XYZ file of C-alpha atoms in Angstrom:
230
model
C 8.285 -0.983 -51.787
C 7.804 -4.070 -49.599
C 10.402 -6.773 -49.891
C 9.271 -10.208 -50.881
C 9.643 -12.707 -48.007
C 12.627 -14.994 -48.407
C 11.794 -18.461 -49.559
C 12.527 -21.358 -47.268
C 15.351 -23.617 -48.512
C 14.029 -26.288 -50.828
C 13.412 -29.642 -49.281
C 13.236 -28.219 -45.735
C 9.791 -28.092 -44.136
C 8.923 -25.665 -41.321
C 9.453 -27.313 -37.957
C 6.206 -28.432 -36.377
C 5.484 -28.244 -32.700
C 7.072 -30.955 -30.619
C 5.036 -33.357 -28.525
C 6.184 -31.543 -25.376
C 5.049 -28.182 -26.768
C 1.647 -29.578 -27.740
C 1.287 -31.135 -24.298
C 2.162 -27.829 -22.589
C -0.350 -25.939 -24.741
C -3.078 -28.463 -23.944
C -2.334 -28.269 -20.235
C -2.510 -24.468 -20.290
C -5.803 -24.575 -22.173
C -7.254 -26.899 -19.549
C -6.044 -24.587 -16.755
C -7.558 -21.552 -18.498
C -10.934 -23.254 -18.803
C -10.845 -24.595 -15.242
C -9.863 -21.185 -13.859
C -12.895 -19.542 -15.430
C -15.256 -22.323 -14.332
C -13.987 -22.356 -10.720
C -14.248 -18.559 -10.534
C -17.886 -18.677 -11.652
C -19.142 -21.807 -9.894
C -16.752 -22.511 -7.035
C -15.056 -25.836 -6.382
C -18.203 -27.877 -5.800
C -19.991 -26.486 -8.839
C -17.397 -27.683 -11.348
C -16.928 -31.188 -12.735
C -13.962 -32.629 -14.572
C -16.313 -33.715 -17.329
C -17.480 -30.118 -17.876
C -13.899 -28.798 -17.930
C -12.871 -31.511 -20.405
C -15.809 -30.709 -22.676
C -15.049 -26.967 -22.696
C -11.318 -27.590 -23.205
C -12.131 -30.073 -25.991
C -10.157 -32.936 -24.485
C -10.948 -36.351 -23.055
C -11.653 -36.487 -19.313
C -8.906 -39.082 -18.962
C -6.385 -36.407 -19.921
C -7.362 -34.329 -16.892
C -6.727 -37.331 -14.654
C -3.382 -37.830 -16.395
C -2.232 -34.245 -15.845
C -3.853 -33.434 -12.493
C -4.968 -36.752 -10.936
C -8.199 -35.357 -9.437
C -10.433 -32.307 -9.324
C -8.567 -31.046 -6.262
C -5.307 -31.548 -8.126
C -6.680 -29.479 -11.012
C -7.875 -26.784 -8.628
C -4.489 -26.629 -6.892
C -2.719 -26.317 -10.244
C -5.036 -23.451 -11.214
C -4.433 -21.676 -7.935
C -0.660 -22.163 -7.910
C -0.083 -20.974 -11.484
C -0.762 -17.309 -10.783
C -0.097 -17.363 -7.017
C 3.588 -17.877 -7.777
C 3.625 -14.770 -9.978
C 1.791 -12.613 -7.429
C 3.971 -13.775 -4.558
C 7.177 -13.090 -6.461
C 5.970 -9.601 -7.446
C 5.060 -8.730 -3.857
C 8.133 -10.272 -2.251
C 10.380 -8.329 -4.620
C 8.458 -5.098 -3.968
C 8.674 -5.545 -0.184
C 12.376 -6.425 -0.312
C 13.091 -3.447 -2.551
C 11.106 -1.048 -0.377
C 12.729 -2.219 2.851
C 16.208 -1.970 1.339
C 15.579 1.540 0.002
C 13.826 2.855 3.137
C 16.291 1.453 5.658
C 15.400 2.717 9.122
C 12.794 5.094 7.664
C 10.246 2.338 6.911
C 6.635 3.537 7.072
C 3.338 1.696 7.262
C 2.231 3.365 4.015
C 5.360 2.241 2.211
C 5.004 -1.359 3.369
C 1.310 -1.535 2.534
C 1.886 0.025 -0.883
C 4.642 -2.484 -1.668
C 2.254 -5.303 -0.782
C -0.862 -3.985 -2.527
C 0.274 -2.165 -5.647
C 1.786 -5.137 -7.524
C -1.589 -6.875 -7.235
C -3.724 -3.824 -7.991
C -1.521 -2.801 -10.926
C -1.842 -6.282 -12.391
C -5.596 -6.185 -11.815
C -5.859 -2.825 -13.589
C -4.117 -4.220 -16.668
C -5.388 -7.774 -16.438
C -6.786 -9.815 -19.248
C -9.740 -12.168 -18.750
C -7.526 -14.898 -17.279
C -6.215 -12.746 -14.459
C -9.677 -11.316 -13.797
C -11.062 -14.831 -13.440
C -8.226 -15.673 -11.061
C -8.858 -12.618 -8.898
C -12.548 -13.533 -8.733
C -11.489 -17.041 -7.705
C -9.388 -15.630 -4.846
C -12.504 -13.877 -3.570
C -14.424 -17.157 -3.627
C -11.667 -19.100 -1.886
C -11.062 -16.462 0.784
C -14.716 -16.760 1.810
C -14.933 -20.569 1.811
C -14.736 -21.871 5.398
C -14.261 -25.611 4.771
C -11.056 -25.655 2.705
C -10.576 -22.064 1.564
C -8.534 -21.072 4.595
C -6.185 -23.997 4.090
C -5.714 -23.047 0.440
C -4.968 -19.398 1.213
C -2.563 -20.491 3.964
C -0.669 -22.805 1.670
C -0.144 -20.279 -1.106
C -0.110 -16.811 0.437
C 1.059 -16.979 4.065
C 4.795 -16.379 3.382
C 4.200 -13.034 1.651
C 1.656 -11.999 4.310
C 4.164 -12.706 7.082
C 6.710 -10.691 5.105
C 4.325 -7.709 5.008
C 3.703 -7.933 8.750
C 7.434 -8.076 9.471
C 8.000 -4.846 7.512
C 5.002 -3.106 9.107
C 6.321 -4.114 12.518
C 9.535 -2.213 11.797
C 7.403 0.900 11.363
C 5.279 0.056 14.438
C 7.766 -1.607 16.803
C 5.424 -1.444 19.803
C 2.536 -3.150 17.992
C 1.140 -6.339 19.496
C 1.133 -9.425 17.298
C -2.625 -9.878 17.520
C -3.248 -6.283 16.443
C -1.026 -6.703 13.399
C -2.831 -9.862 12.330
C -6.307 -8.411 12.893
C -5.316 -5.384 10.858
C -4.147 -7.611 8.018
C -7.365 -9.617 8.287
C -9.385 -6.483 7.545
C -7.027 -5.441 4.763
C -7.463 -8.877 3.193
C -11.237 -8.479 3.135
C -10.980 -5.105 1.389
C -8.523 -6.457 -1.164
C -10.404 -9.616 -2.105
C -13.716 -7.754 -2.400
C -12.055 -5.245 -4.708
C -10.418 -7.953 -6.820
C -13.760 -9.738 -7.236
C -15.219 -6.666 -9.020
C -18.749 -7.587 -7.988
C -20.255 -4.270 -9.096
C -21.729 -3.744 -5.630
C -20.143 -0.313 -5.179
C -21.446 0.757 -8.593
C -25.016 0.213 -7.436
C -24.438 1.500 -3.926
C -22.868 4.761 -5.116
C -25.335 5.320 -7.935
C -22.534 5.046 -10.472
C -20.176 7.558 -8.836
C -17.750 4.711 -8.129
C -17.003 1.785 -10.417
C -15.651 -1.522 -9.174
C -13.320 -1.865 -12.169
C -11.729 1.560 -11.545
C -8.564 0.186 -9.935
C -6.718 3.479 -10.473
C -9.206 5.071 -8.085
C -9.039 2.189 -5.630
C -5.252 1.884 -5.259
C -4.299 5.121 -3.434
C -7.450 4.989 -1.323
C -6.844 1.401 -0.218
C -3.232 2.137 0.697
C -4.307 5.169 2.767
C -7.260 3.339 4.355
C -5.308 0.200 5.286
C -2.323 2.168 6.573
C -4.520 4.317 8.786
C -6.210 1.166 10.054
C -2.897 -0.430 11.004
C -1.868 2.660 12.924
C -5.235 3.163 14.628
C -5.322 -0.446 15.869
C -1.631 -1.026 16.554
C -0.766 2.289 18.193
C -3.756 2.268 20.558
């Protein structure tokens, strides 16, 4: 038999949301809408007016929270970049501490890639929109490079420092070129364009991250060694 829910004390109303809580919820809703719009249309294809309409707020509120469209874009990008960077930094630190002098290229690359790919495999629509946005930004020559530099360079340099322990004779330029090619593979995969579905006649599916992960680790690791040990 189910128990009847306890009655609230008489004269005491349930606590409503505070102004700060309502403000935080509104801000998150705006960021969610903007994230999806930027991922579909790029920076230039999105207007503050359109984001405000879809988020069901006044345009003035976007200026209040974010100042400008670039401010909104930066807030969208930073929100999940912080999570990804923390996941990867922790994975790289943990791997290096556990491996000690026995660091391998595969171990370093896996520590860098798997936190992202695992999140992508289990991502909801918000994360999928963000990963698509990364693909757009990484291929935007005017300001995309500056954005990627600002948010992701520290964790990339951390990866290269760990790989260099495994390949102590590697030249700096070879390490960076190898990462450059890894970055292209990763962002194309995160974008889930469906290109490989068509190309392979359905044998491969772009959303099959479980199939991608071990192959990308092996492919990127072999690439680092082939370039850096030459």
